[in-house]
Amino acid sequence: MKKTYKIEVDCANCAAKMETAINRIDGVSAATVSFMTQKLSVETASDDQGAIMQEIVKICKKIEPDCEIYLK
């Protein structure tokens, strides 16, 4: 399942670090964090999207504490 979220990230380097870390999560097939469009795209193989998104938020906050992901 592929989903796209609005994200507020302040620097391109942080976005690249987030993307690398998110792609290492078990259950994530592919992920991209775009600094230019302020979007996060996540493709997962499992149906447990909620647990994966909680892990993604935790990782992003660790890299950039004022980062905001709008999960809707």
PDB file of C-alpha atoms in Angstrom:
ATOM      1  CA  MET A   1       0.000   0.000   0.000  1.00  0.00           C
ATOM      2  CA  LYS A   2       1.377   3.408  -0.973  1.00  0.00           C
ATOM      3  CA  LYS A   3       0.446   6.576   0.897  1.00  0.00           C
ATOM      4  CA  THR A   4       1.601  10.179   0.668  1.00  0.00           C
ATOM      5  CA  TYR A   5       1.676  12.594   3.606  1.00  0.00           C
ATOM      6  CA  LYS A   6       2.401  16.301   3.950  1.00  0.00           C
ATOM      7  CA  ILE A   7       5.561  16.867   5.959  1.00  0.00           C
ATOM      8  CA  GLU A   8       7.275  20.007   7.232  1.00  0.00           C
ATOM      9  CA  VAL A   9      11.025  19.574   7.097  1.00  0.00           C
ATOM     10  CA  ASP A  10      13.461  22.501   7.287  1.00  0.00           C
ATOM     11  CA  CYS A  11      16.506  21.250   5.389  1.00  0.00           C
ATOM     12  CA  ALA A  12      17.299  18.985   2.457  1.00  0.00           C
ATOM     13  CA  ASN A  13      20.017  17.157   4.389  1.00  0.00           C
ATOM     14  CA  CYS A  14      17.565  16.243   7.151  1.00  0.00           C
ATOM     15  CA  ALA A  15      15.073  15.017   4.546  1.00  0.00           C
ATOM     16  CA  ALA A  16      17.759  12.755   3.051  1.00  0.00           C
ATOM     17  CA  LYS A  17      18.639  11.366   6.497  1.00  0.00           C
ATOM     18  CA  MET A  18      14.953  10.711   7.211  1.00  0.00           C
ATOM     19  CA  GLU A  19      14.497   8.930   3.891  1.00  0.00           C
ATOM     20  CA  THR A  20      17.493   6.662   4.554  1.00  0.00           C
ATOM     21  CA  ALA A  21      16.304   5.819   8.067  1.00  0.00           C
ATOM     22  CA  ILE A  22      12.697   5.175   6.986  1.00  0.00           C
ATOM     23  CA  ASN A  23      13.820   2.804   4.236  1.00  0.00           C
ATOM     24  CA  ARG A  24      15.559   0.683   6.903  1.00  0.00           C
ATOM     25  CA  ILE A  25      12.301   0.012   8.802  1.00  0.00           C
ATOM     26  CA  ASP A  26      10.973  -3.540   8.517  1.00  0.00           C
ATOM     27  CA  GLY A  27       7.788  -3.517   6.463  1.00  0.00           C
ATOM     28  CA  VAL A  28       8.699  -0.469   4.372  1.00  0.00           C
ATOM     29  CA  SER A  29       9.170  -1.364   0.709  1.00  0.00           C
ATOM     30  CA  ALA A  30      10.103   2.142  -0.429  1.00  0.00           C
ATOM     31  CA  ALA A  31      10.024   5.648   0.998  1.00  0.00           C
ATOM     32  CA  THR A  32      10.867   9.112  -0.283  1.00  0.00           C
ATOM     33  CA  VAL A  33      11.046  12.403   1.583  1.00  0.00           C
ATOM     34  CA  SER A  34      10.945  15.414  -0.724  1.00  0.00           C
ATOM     35  CA  PHE A  35      12.237  18.677   0.726  1.00  0.00           C
ATOM     36  CA  MET A  36      11.091  20.598  -2.357  1.00  0.00           C
ATOM     37  CA  THR A  37       7.465  19.433  -2.309  1.00  0.00           C
ATOM     38  CA  GLN A  38       7.307  18.834   1.472  1.00  0.00           C
ATOM     39  CA  LYS A  39       5.883  15.329   0.938  1.00  0.00           C
ATOM     40  CA  LEU A  40       6.575  11.914   2.391  1.00  0.00           C
ATOM     41  CA  SER A  41       5.659   8.866   0.304  1.00  0.00           C
ATOM     42  CA  VAL A  42       5.685   5.471   1.985  1.00  0.00           C
ATOM     43  CA  GLU A  43       5.062   2.111   0.362  1.00  0.00           C
ATOM     44  CA  THR A  44       4.514  -0.787   2.743  1.00  0.00           C
ATOM     45  CA  ALA A  45       4.092  -4.498   2.209  1.00  0.00           C
ATOM     46  CA  SER A  46       2.156  -5.043   5.423  1.00  0.00           C
ATOM     47  CA  ASP A  47      -1.298  -3.865   6.465  1.00  0.00           C
ATOM     48  CA  ASP A  48      -0.015  -2.501   9.791  1.00  0.00           C
ATOM     49  CA  GLN A  49       0.367   1.056   8.508  1.00  0.00           C
ATOM     50  CA  GLY A  50      -0.339   2.587  11.944  1.00  0.00           C
ATOM     51  CA  ALA A  51       2.622   0.976  13.710  1.00  0.00           C
ATOM     52  CA  ILE A  52       4.936   1.782  10.823  1.00  0.00           C
ATOM     53  CA  MET A  53       3.836   5.433  10.798  1.00  0.00           C
ATOM     54  CA  GLN A  54       4.443   5.710  14.555  1.00  0.00           C
ATOM     55  CA  GLU A  55       7.991   4.471  13.979  1.00  0.00           C
ATOM     56  CA  ILE A  56       8.441   6.933  11.095  1.00  0.00           C
ATOM     57  CA  VAL A  57       7.275   9.868  13.244  1.00  0.00           C
ATOM     58  CA  LYS A  58       9.679   8.818  16.009  1.00  0.00           C
ATOM     59  CA  ILE A  59      12.610   8.622  13.574  1.00  0.00           C
ATOM     60  CA  CYS A  60      11.799  11.987  11.977  1.00  0.00           C
ATOM     61  CA  LYS A  61      11.474  13.725  15.350  1.00  0.00           C
ATOM     62  CA  LYS A  62      14.861  12.307  16.368  1.00  0.00           C
ATOM     63  CA  ILE A  63      16.521  13.710  13.233  1.00  0.00           C
ATOM     64  CA  GLU A  64      14.670  17.038  13.248  1.00  0.00           C
ATOM     65  CA  PRO A  65      12.717  17.756  16.470  1.00  0.00           C
ATOM     66  CA  ASP A  66      10.452  20.406  14.934  1.00  0.00           C
ATOM     67  CA  CYS A  67       9.490  18.218  11.965  1.00  0.00           C
ATOM     68  CA  GLU A  68       5.743  17.746  11.504  1.00  0.00           C
ATOM     69  CA  ILE A  69       4.021  14.910   9.631  1.00  0.00           C
ATOM     70  CA  TYR A  70       0.315  15.332   8.902  1.00  0.00           C
ATOM     71  CA  LEU A  71      -1.150  11.834   9.198  1.00  0.00           C
ATOM     72  CA  LYS A  72      -4.800  12.979   8.740  1.00  0.00           C
TER      73      LYS A  72
END
